[in-house]
Each structure stands twice: as C-alpha cells, then as structure tokens.
PDB file of C-alpha atoms in Angstrom:
ATOM      1  CA  MET M   1      64.797  -4.273 -22.742  1.00 33.00           C
ATOM      2  CA  THR M   2      65.081  -4.952 -19.047  1.00 39.00           C
ATOM      3  CA  THR M   3      62.530  -3.645 -16.578  1.00 40.00           C
ATOM      4  CA  ALA M   4      64.893  -0.772 -15.884  1.00 46.00           C
ATOM      5  CA  GLY M   5      64.788   0.198 -19.550  1.00 44.00           C
ATOM      6  CA  VAL M   6      68.398  -0.791 -20.221  1.00 43.00           C
ATOM      7  CA  SER M   7      69.209  -3.075 -23.140  1.00 44.00           C
ATOM      8  CA  ARG M   8      70.374  -6.500 -22.049  1.00 50.00           C
ATOM      9  CA  ARG M   9      73.507  -7.772 -23.794  1.00 60.00           C
ATOM     10  CA  PRO M  10      73.219 -11.119 -25.543  1.00 74.00           C
ATOM     11  CA  GLY M  11      74.431 -13.923 -23.304  1.00 94.00           C
ATOM     12  CA  ARG M  12      77.425 -16.126 -23.950  1.00 96.00           C
ATOM     13  CA  LEU M  13      75.124 -18.966 -24.986  1.00 98.00           C
ATOM     14  CA  ALA M  14      72.664 -16.937 -27.039  1.00 97.00           C
ATOM     15  CA  GLY M  15      71.035 -19.026 -29.746  1.00 95.00           C
ATOM     16  CA  LYS M  16      72.272 -22.325 -28.310  1.00 97.00           C
ATOM     17  CA  ALA M  17      70.025 -25.298 -27.592  1.00 98.00           C
ATOM     18  CA  ALA M  18      70.842 -27.235 -24.425  1.00 99.00           C
ATOM     19  CA  ILE M  19      69.642 -30.284 -22.509  1.00 99.00           C
ATOM     20  CA  VAL M  20      70.449 -30.683 -18.805  1.00 99.00           C
ATOM     21  CA  THR M  21      69.725 -33.970 -17.036  1.00 98.00           C
ATOM     22  CA  GLY M  22      69.401 -34.147 -13.275  1.00 96.00           C
ATOM     23  CA  ALA M  23      67.922 -30.683 -13.671  1.00 97.00           C
ATOM     24  CA  ALA M  24      65.526 -30.465 -10.740  1.00 95.00           C
ATOM     25  CA  GLY M  25      67.986 -29.779  -7.952  1.00 91.00           C
ATOM     26  CA  GLY M  26      71.491 -28.874  -6.888  1.00 94.00           C
ATOM     27  CA  ILE M  27      74.049 -28.582  -9.669  1.00 97.00           C
ATOM     28  CA  GLY M  28      71.552 -29.404 -12.413  1.00 97.00           C
ATOM     29  CA  ARG M  29      69.108 -26.735 -11.337  1.00 97.00           C
ATOM     30  CA  ALA M  30      71.865 -24.130 -11.040  1.00 97.00           C
ATOM     31  CA  THR M  31      73.120 -25.060 -14.516  1.00 98.00           C
ATOM     32  CA  VAL M  32      69.661 -24.677 -16.055  1.00 98.00           C
ATOM     33  CA  GLU M  33      69.321 -21.217 -14.517  1.00 98.00           C
ATOM     34  CA  ALA M  34      72.829 -20.177 -15.587  1.00 98.00           C
ATOM     35  CA  TYR M  35      72.215 -21.314 -19.163  1.00 98.00           C
ATOM     36  CA  LEU M  36      68.901 -19.467 -19.322  1.00 98.00           C
ATOM     37  CA  ARG M  37      70.601 -16.293 -18.069  1.00 98.00           C
ATOM     38  CA  GLU M  38      73.212 -16.679 -20.798  1.00 98.00           C
ATOM     39  CA  GLY M  39      70.567 -16.874 -23.521  1.00 97.00           C
ATOM     40  CA  ALA M  40      70.314 -20.596 -24.228  1.00 98.00           C
ATOM     41  CA  SER M  41      67.107 -22.496 -24.879  1.00 98.00           C
ATOM     42  CA  VAL M  42      67.058 -25.247 -22.249  1.00 98.00           C
ATOM     43  CA  VAL M  43      65.283 -28.546 -21.722  1.00 98.00           C
ATOM     44  CA  ALA M  44      65.334 -29.508 -18.037  1.00 98.00           C
ATOM     45  CA  MET M  45      65.193 -33.282 -17.669  1.00 98.00           C
ATOM     46  CA  ASP M  46      64.621 -35.220 -14.439  1.00 97.00           C
ATOM     47  CA  LEU M  47      62.187 -37.570 -12.730  1.00 95.00           C
ATOM     48  CA  ALA M  48      58.593 -36.392 -13.072  1.00 94.00           C
ATOM     49  CA  PRO M  49      57.908 -35.776  -9.341  1.00 94.00           C
ATOM     50  CA  ARG M  50      61.107 -33.757  -8.975  1.00 93.00           C
ATOM     51  CA  LEU M  51      60.346 -31.619 -12.024  1.00 93.00           C
ATOM     52  CA  ALA M  52      56.802 -30.976 -10.819  1.00 92.00           C
ATOM     53  CA  ALA M  53      58.161 -29.614  -7.541  1.00 92.00           C
ATOM     54  CA  THR M  54      60.803 -27.370  -9.145  1.00 91.00           C
ATOM     55  CA  ARG M  55      60.416 -23.665  -9.856  1.00 91.00           C
ATOM     56  CA  TYR M  56      63.313 -21.992 -11.657  1.00 94.00           C
ATOM     57  CA  GLU M  57      64.264 -18.399 -10.910  1.00 92.00           C
ATOM     58  CA  GLU M  58      64.865 -17.822 -14.617  1.00 92.00           C
ATOM     59  CA  PRO M  59      61.858 -18.323 -16.919  1.00 93.00           C
ATOM     60  CA  GLY M  60      61.811 -20.446 -20.040  1.00 96.00           C
ATOM     61  CA  ALA M  61      62.980 -23.943 -19.094  1.00 97.00           C
ATOM     62  CA  ILE M  62      61.192 -26.746 -20.948  1.00 97.00           C
ATOM     63  CA  PRO M  63      60.553 -29.640 -18.522  1.00 97.00           C
ATOM     64  CA  ILE M  64      60.689 -33.205 -19.828  1.00 98.00           C
ATOM     65  CA  ALA M  65      60.378 -36.138 -17.445  1.00 97.00           C
ATOM     66  CA  CYS M  66      62.866 -38.992 -17.764  1.00 97.00           C
ATOM     67  CA  ASP M  67      64.031 -41.892 -15.596  1.00 96.00           C
ATOM     68  CA  LEU M  68      67.701 -42.596 -16.312  1.00 95.00           C
ATOM     69  CA  ALA M  69      67.209 -46.170 -15.131  1.00 93.00           C
ATOM     70  CA  ASP M  70      64.792 -46.763 -18.034  1.00 94.00           C
ATOM     71  CA  ARG M  71      66.673 -47.257 -21.302  1.00 94.00           C
ATOM     72  CA  ALA M  72      63.667 -46.839 -23.570  1.00 95.00           C
ATOM     73  CA  ALA M  73      62.588 -43.711 -21.705  1.00 96.00           C
ATOM     74  CA  ILE M  74      65.985 -42.082 -22.260  1.00 97.00           C
ATOM     75  CA  ASP M  75      65.839 -42.417 -26.046  1.00 96.00           C
ATOM     76  CA  ALA M  76      62.250 -41.179 -26.143  1.00 97.00           C
ATOM     77  CA  ALA M  77      62.920 -38.208 -23.857  1.00 98.00           C
ATOM     78  CA  MET M  78      66.050 -37.192 -25.754  1.00 98.00           C
ATOM     79  CA  ALA M  79      64.224 -37.363 -29.096  1.00 98.00           C
ATOM     80  CA  ASP M  80      61.392 -35.263 -27.671  1.00 98.00           C
ATOM     81  CA  ALA M  81      63.856 -32.715 -26.273  1.00 98.00           C
ATOM     82  CA  VAL M  82      65.775 -32.350 -29.534  1.00 98.00           C
ATOM     83  CA  ALA M  83      62.537 -31.970 -31.496  1.00 98.00           C
ATOM     84  CA  ARG M  84      61.259 -29.259 -29.175  1.00 98.00           C
ATOM     85  CA  LEU M  85      64.581 -27.409 -29.244  1.00 98.00           C
ATOM     86  CA  GLY M  86      64.986 -27.752 -33.005  1.00 97.00           C
ATOM     87  CA  GLY M  87      68.475 -29.206 -32.617  1.00 97.00           C
ATOM     88  CA  LEU M  88      71.134 -29.646 -29.959  1.00 98.00           C
ATOM     89  CA  ASP M  89      74.328 -27.725 -29.214  1.00 98.00           C
ATOM     90  CA  ILE M  90      74.985 -28.529 -25.542  1.00 99.00           C
ATOM     91  CA  LEU M  91      74.301 -31.570 -23.375  1.00 99.00           C
ATOM     92  CA  VAL M  92      74.984 -31.622 -19.643  1.00 99.00           C
ATOM     93  CA  ALA M  93      74.723 -35.205 -18.398  1.00 98.00           C
ATOM     94  CA  GLY M  94      74.210 -34.606 -14.707  1.00 96.00           C
ATOM     95  CA  GLY M  95      71.587 -37.108 -13.637  1.00 94.00           C
ATOM     96  CA  ALA M  96      72.893 -39.391 -10.905  1.00 93.00           C
ATOM     97  CA  LEU M  97      72.010 -41.668  -8.028  1.00 92.00           C
ATOM     98  CA  LYS M  98      73.993 -40.615  -4.962  1.00 89.00           C
ATOM     99  CA  GLY M  99      74.777 -42.229  -1.637  1.00 84.00           C
ATOM    100  CA  GLY M 100      76.554 -45.157  -0.065  1.00 86.00           C
ATOM    101  CA  THR M 101      75.733 -48.853  -0.236  1.00 91.00           C
ATOM    102  CA  GLY M 102      77.462 -50.158   2.885  1.00 92.00           C
ATOM    103  CA  ASN M 103      80.531 -52.310   3.227  1.00 94.00           C
ATOM    104  CA  PHE M 104      81.806 -53.936   0.035  1.00 96.00           C
ATOM    105  CA  LEU M 105      81.284 -57.418   1.474  1.00 98.00           C
ATOM    106  CA  ASP M 106      77.599 -56.636   1.880  1.00 96.00           C
ATOM    107  CA  LEU M 107      77.092 -54.913  -1.485  1.00 97.00           C
ATOM    108  CA  SER M 108      74.139 -56.568  -3.202  1.00 97.00           C
ATOM    109  CA  ASP M 109      73.757 -57.259  -6.904  1.00 97.00           C
ATOM    110  CA  ALA M 110      70.645 -55.085  -6.913  1.00 97.00           C
ATOM    111  CA  ASP M 111      72.423 -52.064  -5.405  1.00 96.00           C
ATOM    112  CA  TRP M 112      75.357 -52.486  -7.783  1.00 97.00           C
ATOM    113  CA  ASP M 113      73.001 -52.606 -10.759  1.00 97.00           C
ATOM    114  CA  ARG M 114      71.037 -49.544  -9.578  1.00 96.00           C
ATOM    115  CA  TYR M 115      74.101 -47.330  -9.292  1.00 96.00           C
ATOM    116  CA  VAL M 116      75.705 -48.530 -12.516  1.00 97.00           C
ATOM    117  CA  ASP M 117      72.431 -48.353 -14.460  1.00 97.00           C
ATOM    118  CA  VAL M 118      71.752 -44.719 -13.534  1.00 96.00           C
ATOM    119  CA  ASN M 119      75.229 -43.222 -13.123  1.00 97.00           C
ATOM    120  CA  MET M 120      77.136 -45.077 -15.824  1.00 97.00           C
ATOM    121  CA  THR M 121      74.712 -46.597 -18.322  1.00 98.00           C
ATOM    122  CA  GLY M 122      72.283 -43.684 -18.053  1.00 98.00           C
ATOM    123  CA  THR M 123      75.120 -41.277 -18.810  1.00 98.00           C
ATOM    124  CA  PHE M 124      76.243 -43.387 -21.771  1.00 98.00           C
ATOM    125  CA  LEU M 125      72.762 -43.606 -23.287  1.00 98.00           C
ATOM    126  CA  THR M 126      72.075 -39.907 -22.780  1.00 98.00           C
ATOM    127  CA  CYS M 127      75.385 -38.922 -24.342  1.00 99.00           C
ATOM    128  CA  ARG M 128      75.019 -41.323 -27.263  1.00 98.00           C
ATOM    129  CA  ALA M 129      71.576 -39.961 -28.093  1.00 98.00           C
ATOM    130  CA  GLY M 130      72.834 -36.407 -27.683  1.00 98.00           C
ATOM    131  CA  ALA M 131      75.912 -36.953 -29.845  1.00 98.00           C
ATOM    132  CA  ARG M 132      73.839 -38.518 -32.611  1.00 98.00           C
ATOM    133  CA  ALA M 133      71.489 -35.533 -32.544  1.00 98.00           C
ATOM    134  CA  MET M 134      74.428 -33.125 -32.681  1.00 98.00           C
ATOM    135  CA  VAL M 135      75.903 -34.853 -35.722  1.00 97.00           C
ATOM    136  CA  ALA M 136      72.503 -34.920 -37.423  1.00 96.00           C
ATOM    137  CA  ALA M 137      72.200 -31.175 -36.798  1.00 94.00           C
ATOM    138  CA  GLY M 138      75.507 -30.510 -38.551  1.00 93.00           C
ATOM    139  CA  ALA M 139      78.173 -30.611 -35.851  1.00 93.00           C
ATOM    140  CA  GLY M 140      81.589 -30.836 -37.461  1.00 88.00           C
ATOM    141  CA  LYS M 141      80.459 -29.199 -40.714  1.00 92.00           C
ATOM    142  CA  ASP M 142      81.314 -25.653 -41.753  1.00 89.00           C
ATOM    143  CA  GLY M 143      83.167 -25.064 -38.477  1.00 88.00           C
ATOM    144  CA  ARG M 144      80.170 -25.922 -36.304  1.00 92.00           C
ATOM    145  CA  SER M 145      80.890 -27.451 -32.924  1.00 96.00           C
ATOM    146  CA  ALA M 146      78.890 -28.850 -30.029  1.00 98.00           C
ATOM    147  CA  ARG M 147      79.536 -29.647 -26.383  1.00 99.00           C
ATOM    148  CA  ILE M 148      78.936 -32.588 -24.062  1.00 99.00           C
ATOM    149  CA  ILE M 149      79.625 -32.015 -20.373  1.00 99.00           C
ATOM    150  CA  THR M 150      79.459 -34.920 -17.958  1.00 99.00           C
ATOM    151  CA  ILE M 151      79.125 -34.412 -14.222  1.00 98.00           C
ATOM    152  CA  GLY M 152      81.501 -36.772 -12.489  1.00 97.00           C
ATOM    153  CA  SER M 153      82.816 -36.382  -8.968  1.00 96.00           C
ATOM    154  CA  VAL M 154      86.040 -36.332  -7.002  1.00 95.00           C
ATOM    155  CA  ASN M 155      84.944 -39.936  -6.454  1.00 94.00           C
ATOM    156  CA  SER M 156      85.780 -40.506 -10.112  1.00 96.00           C
ATOM    157  CA  PHE M 157      89.402 -40.607  -8.896  1.00 94.00           C
ATOM    158  CA  MET M 158      89.197 -40.959  -5.104  1.00 93.00           C
ATOM    159  CA  ALA M 159      87.428 -43.723  -3.197  1.00 92.00           C
ATOM    160  CA  GLU M 160      85.575 -43.323   0.060  1.00 87.00           C
ATOM    161  CA  PRO M 161      84.316 -45.946   2.496  1.00 90.00           C
ATOM    162  CA  GLU M 162      81.104 -47.857   1.846  1.00 92.00           C
ATOM    163  CA  ALA M 163      80.415 -46.364  -1.583  1.00 93.00           C
ATOM    164  CA  ALA M 164      81.929 -48.909  -3.981  1.00 96.00           C
ATOM    165  CA  ALA M 165      79.080 -48.899  -6.497  1.00 97.00           C
ATOM    166  CA  TYR M 166      78.900 -45.102  -6.685  1.00 96.00           C
ATOM    167  CA  VAL M 167      82.675 -44.689  -6.897  1.00 96.00           C
ATOM    168  CA  ALA M 168      83.038 -47.348  -9.597  1.00 97.00           C
ATOM    169  CA  ALA M 169      80.261 -45.821 -11.689  1.00 97.00           C
ATOM    170  CA  LYS M 170      81.702 -42.314 -11.399  1.00 97.00           C
ATOM    171  CA  GLY M 171      85.136 -43.658 -12.334  1.00 97.00           C
ATOM    172  CA  GLY M 172      83.513 -45.120 -15.419  1.00 98.00           C
ATOM    173  CA  VAL M 173      82.051 -41.730 -16.297  1.00 98.00           C
ATOM    174  CA  ALA M 174      85.564 -40.252 -16.248  1.00 98.00           C
ATOM    175  CA  MET M 175      86.896 -42.751 -18.777  1.00 98.00           C
ATOM    176  CA  LEU M 176      83.721 -42.609 -20.863  1.00 99.00           C
ATOM    177  CA  THR M 177      84.249 -38.850 -21.109  1.00 99.00           C
ATOM    178  CA  ARG M 178      87.764 -39.319 -22.467  1.00 99.00           C
ATOM    179  CA  ALA M 179      86.681 -42.022 -24.898  1.00 99.00           C
ATOM    180  CA  MET M 180      83.881 -39.832 -26.237  1.00 99.00           C
ATOM    181  CA  ALA M 181      86.271 -36.903 -26.609  1.00 99.00           C
ATOM    182  CA  VAL M 182      88.533 -39.000 -28.828  1.00 99.00           C
ATOM    183  CA  ASP M 183      85.782 -40.540 -30.962  1.00 98.00           C
ATOM    184  CA  LEU M 184      83.685 -37.398 -31.364  1.00 98.00           C
ATOM    185  CA  ALA M 185      86.495 -34.932 -32.102  1.00 98.00           C
ATOM    186  CA  ARG M 186      86.143 -35.536 -35.848  1.00 97.00           C
ATOM    187  CA  HIS M 187      82.547 -34.338 -35.556  1.00 97.00           C
ATOM    188  CA  GLY M 188      83.451 -31.119 -33.776  1.00 98.00           C
ATOM    189  CA  ILE M 189      81.960 -32.313 -30.475  1.00 99.00           C
ATOM    190  CA  LEU M 190      84.020 -31.366 -27.433  1.00 99.00           C
ATOM    191  CA  VAL M 191      83.525 -33.585 -24.387  1.00 99.00           C
ATOM    192  CA  ASN M 192      84.663 -32.679 -20.880  1.00 99.00           C
ATOM    193  CA  MET M 193      83.861 -33.606 -17.299  1.00 99.00           C
ATOM    194  CA  ILE M 194      83.266 -31.517 -14.190  1.00 99.00           C
ATOM    195  CA  ALA M 195      84.304 -33.266 -10.967  1.00 98.00           C
ATOM    196  CA  PRO M 196      82.701 -31.574  -7.948  1.00 97.00           C
ATOM    197  CA  GLY M 197      83.720 -32.214  -4.377  1.00 94.00           C
ATOM    198  CA  PRO M 198      81.302 -31.590  -1.494  1.00 91.00           C
ATOM    199  CA  VAL M 199      78.523 -29.295  -2.704  1.00 92.00           C
ATOM    200  CA  ASP M 200      75.905 -27.711  -0.459  1.00 86.00           C
ATOM    201  CA  VAL M 201      72.582 -28.759  -1.908  1.00 80.00           C
ATOM    202  CA  THR M 202      70.878 -28.821   1.507  1.00 68.00           C
ATOM    203  CA  GLY M 203      71.149 -25.134   2.376  1.00 57.00           C
ATOM    204  CA  ASN M 204      72.895 -25.886   5.670  1.00 49.00           C
ATOM    205  CA  ASN M 205      76.354 -24.700   4.533  1.00 50.00           C
ATOM    206  CA  THR M 206      77.864 -28.173   4.766  1.00 47.00           C
ATOM    207  CA  GLY M 207      76.354 -30.205   1.976  1.00 50.00           C
ATOM    208  CA  TYR M 208      75.581 -32.950   4.468  1.00 57.00           C
ATOM    209  CA  SER M 209      72.792 -33.497   6.951  1.00 54.00           C
ATOM    210  CA  GLU M 210      74.882 -35.607   9.346  1.00 60.00           C
ATOM    211  CA  PRO M 211      77.069 -33.616  11.805  1.00 64.00           C
ATOM    212  CA  ARG M 212      79.885 -36.154  11.430  1.00 64.00           C
ATOM    213  CA  LEU M 213      80.075 -35.587   7.687  1.00 63.00           C
ATOM    214  CA  ALA M 214      79.789 -31.824   8.114  1.00 68.00           C
ATOM    215  CA  GLU M 215      82.847 -31.868  10.380  1.00 74.00           C
ATOM    216  CA  GLN M 216      84.668 -33.966   7.812  1.00 72.00           C
ATOM    217  CA  VAL M 217      84.077 -31.276   5.164  1.00 72.00           C
ATOM    218  CA  LEU M 218      85.597 -28.620   7.401  1.00 73.00           C
ATOM    219  CA  ASP M 219      88.565 -30.861   8.131  1.00 83.00           C
ATOM    220  CA  GLU M 220      89.367 -32.052   4.619  1.00 88.00           C
ATOM    221  CA  VAL M 221      88.477 -29.128   2.330  1.00 90.00           C
ATOM    222  CA  ALA M 222      91.222 -26.506   2.174  1.00 91.00           C
ATOM    223  CA  LEU M 223      88.742 -23.648   1.791  1.00 91.00           C
ATOM    224  CA  GLY M 224      86.816 -24.871   4.822  1.00 87.00           C
ATOM    225  CA  ARG M 225      83.390 -25.033   3.241  1.00 87.00           C
ATOM    226  CA  PRO M 226      81.445 -26.961   0.617  1.00 89.00           C
ATOM    227  CA  GLY M 227      80.987 -25.571  -2.848  1.00 93.00           C
ATOM    228  CA  LEU M 228      77.776 -24.004  -4.045  1.00 94.00           C
ATOM    229  CA  PRO M 229      75.803 -25.383  -6.997  1.00 96.00           C
ATOM    230  CA  GLU M 230      76.212 -21.999  -8.701  1.00 97.00           C
ATOM    231  CA  GLU M 231      80.004 -22.332  -8.518  1.00 98.00           C
ATOM    232  CA  VAL M 232      79.822 -25.608 -10.414  1.00 98.00           C
ATOM    233  CA  ALA M 233      77.372 -24.131 -12.919  1.00 98.00           C
ATOM    234  CA  THR M 234      79.919 -21.418 -13.706  1.00 98.00           C
ATOM    235  CA  ALA M 235      82.246 -24.113 -15.038  1.00 98.00           C
ATOM    236  CA  ALA M 236      79.391 -25.629 -17.038  1.00 99.00           C
ATOM    237  CA  VAL M 237      78.865 -22.261 -18.730  1.00 99.00           C
ATOM    238  CA  PHE M 238      82.567 -21.917 -19.513  1.00 98.00           C
ATOM    239  CA  LEU M 239      82.796 -25.381 -21.072  1.00 99.00           C
ATOM    240  CA  ALA M 240      79.734 -24.635 -23.213  1.00 99.00           C
ATOM    241  CA  GLU M 241      80.851 -21.268 -24.583  1.00 98.00           C
ATOM    242  CA  ASP M 242      83.074 -20.482 -27.556  1.00 95.00           C
ATOM    243  CA  GLY M 243      86.061 -19.609 -25.355  1.00 96.00           C
ATOM    244  CA  SER M 244      86.591 -23.289 -24.502  1.00 98.00           C
ATOM    245  CA  SER M 245      87.086 -24.312 -28.133  1.00 97.00           C
ATOM    246  CA  PHE M 246      90.427 -26.121 -27.580  1.00 98.00           C
ATOM    247  CA  ILE M 247      89.423 -28.055 -24.471  1.00 98.00           C
ATOM    248  CA  THR M 248      88.288 -31.658 -24.844  1.00 99.00           C
ATOM    249  CA  GLY M 249      88.873 -34.851 -22.887  1.00 99.00           C
ATOM    250  CA  SER M 250      89.622 -32.777 -19.801  1.00 99.00           C
ATOM    251  CA  THR M 251      88.305 -32.548 -16.254  1.00 98.00           C
ATOM    252  CA  ILE M 252      87.654 -29.430 -14.204  1.00 98.00           C
ATOM    253  CA  THR M 253      87.840 -30.341 -10.517  1.00 98.00           C
ATOM    254  CA  ILE M 254      85.811 -28.067  -8.248  1.00 98.00           C
ATOM    255  CA  ASP M 255      86.480 -29.267  -4.719  1.00 95.00           C
ATOM    256  CA  GLY M 256      87.836 -26.371  -2.652  1.00 94.00           C
ATOM    257  CA  GLY M 257      91.258 -28.005  -2.437  1.00 94.00           C
ATOM    258  CA  LEU M 258      90.019 -31.382  -1.171  1.00 92.00           C
ATOM    259  CA  SER M 259      92.044 -33.409  -3.667  1.00 92.00           C
ATOM    260  CA  ALA M 260      95.159 -31.261  -3.174  1.00 92.00           C
ATOM    261  CA  MET M 261      95.807 -32.682   0.301  1.00 86.00           C
ATOM    262  CA  ILE M 262      97.003 -36.096   1.421  1.00 78.00           C
ATOM    263  CA  PHE M 263      95.607 -35.658   4.925  1.00 74.00           C
ATOM    264  CA  GLY M 264      93.039 -33.389   6.545  1.00 67.00           C
ATOM    265  CA  GLY M 265      93.568 -31.327   9.651  1.00 61.00           C
ATOM    266  CA  MET M 266      92.496 -27.987   8.212  1.00 60.00           C
ATOM    267  CA  ARG M 267      90.294 -27.149  11.202  1.00 57.00           C
ATOM    268  CA  GLU M 268      93.324 -27.034  13.486  1.00 57.00           C
ATOM    269  CA  GLY M 269      95.089 -24.642  11.149  1.00 53.00           C
ATOM    270  CA  ARG M 270      92.157 -22.217  11.198  1.00 52.00           C
ATOM    271  CA  ARG M 271      92.020 -21.843  14.959  1.00 50.00           C
TER     272      ARG M 271
END
C-alpha cells in the first residue's frame, strides 16, 4: 500500500535483478532510481567515494564499490553483486571516463590507456561477467531472457575535436554491443546500446560548465536544450522490459536531433 492507502501496481521490472555501473551520478543514478520505481532489485556500482556521497530518491539500492580500471576488482564486484541479488536479469554498463585529451598529436600513451581501459575494456569485462552470470542463472532456457544495455554516446559514431581517446573507446563500445548481441542471442540475452547526446548532469540546463560549450549545445541540438538523465533512463527501462523482446544489436540515440543535422545554426532559427 502507498502512504495514501492506494495499492501500487507492480512495476514493469518487478522481480528482476539488475546491476547498474556508473551509478552514482547522471544517467546511471537516474537509471537506478527508474529501475527501483519499476520494481527491480538493483545493485548500484561506482567508485567508492562517489557512492558514499550519493543518496537515491528511491530506497533499496545496494551499493557496491568498483573501479572499472581495475580488472580484478570488476570480477570480484560483479560476483558479489550477483550473489547478493541471487541472480542477474539486467546489466546496464554505464561506467565511463569522460572528457577530452587535447590535440591528437599530443595524445599520450597514458591518456589513451586510461580512456580505453575504463570505457572499452571496463565495459567488456563487466559485460562478460554479467553474461556469464545470466547464462548460469538459466538465460536461454525455458523461454527465459536477460538484457545487457551499454551506454555509448553520439561520439560512438561522430567525432569531436581533441577527444580521440574517448571517441575511439565509445566507437568500440558500439561494435562490442553488436558482437555481443550476435554471440549471446542463442542464450536469450538481448544486447543494445543507448547513445546519448549532450545531457545536463550539472543542473545548469546546458550539460556543460563552459559558456562556449553551452552555446554550442543551443546551436547544434534541434530541440535547443540538453537531455535530462531521466530521459535517458526511460530508454533503459524500455530496453529492460518484456516489450523490447525482439530488439537486439540496436542503438537508441537520444540527442535532441543533434545527429540529424549536418550543420548547426538552430539559434538563428529560434529568434
């Protein structure tokens, strides 16, 4: 019963066990809260300091600290999460290292390795551990299915200046998603990617702290604003529920029309 005395309908993810990485902020945090509202049991996975500082609006998230740059830590954290959930139905691989690395000519080996280790290799290791747990729990048997959702970016398909390591790693996530979809289909595991454009995780209605980048959002996004983390989480709920049972190897792009245009100039059209 709710506090108003009205029975609450079971959510679309009732009885499902989910792990969300990158869960302490932005899209990850919104996805954890959306899954909890829809009735799932959720492990929220992120760096320990970020988890310690996070308070979810919805109760019930199980926090587990994990550094996606630490291969051994990923396997241990995933095993702990699956044990505490009693199985695994949904994995959202959203942990990422964001930001630029300067001009390509100045890109260091260390910066390249950092971005690839977290964004590409971390996603691979998380998904491999998750897929193995799903198969062990019976995915693909007796009509049972499971879901893996990767969080890519419009940068999975579109480059931007001074971000070669990030763009390359996110492009790798896109192809990894398709490869997993093909290999895991026989086990009833559906694998899809969400590709967000600019998302406001700062609370300043731009998604960026620099005025120059804020103006760029207004100029290049057809809807004239960044997305909200909750709008991306809505897609994560859809891809996890039973209604998406014939979708695999696909990408949902959530970018306000950014990738629909060759050139910007939207601010002029709004005046």
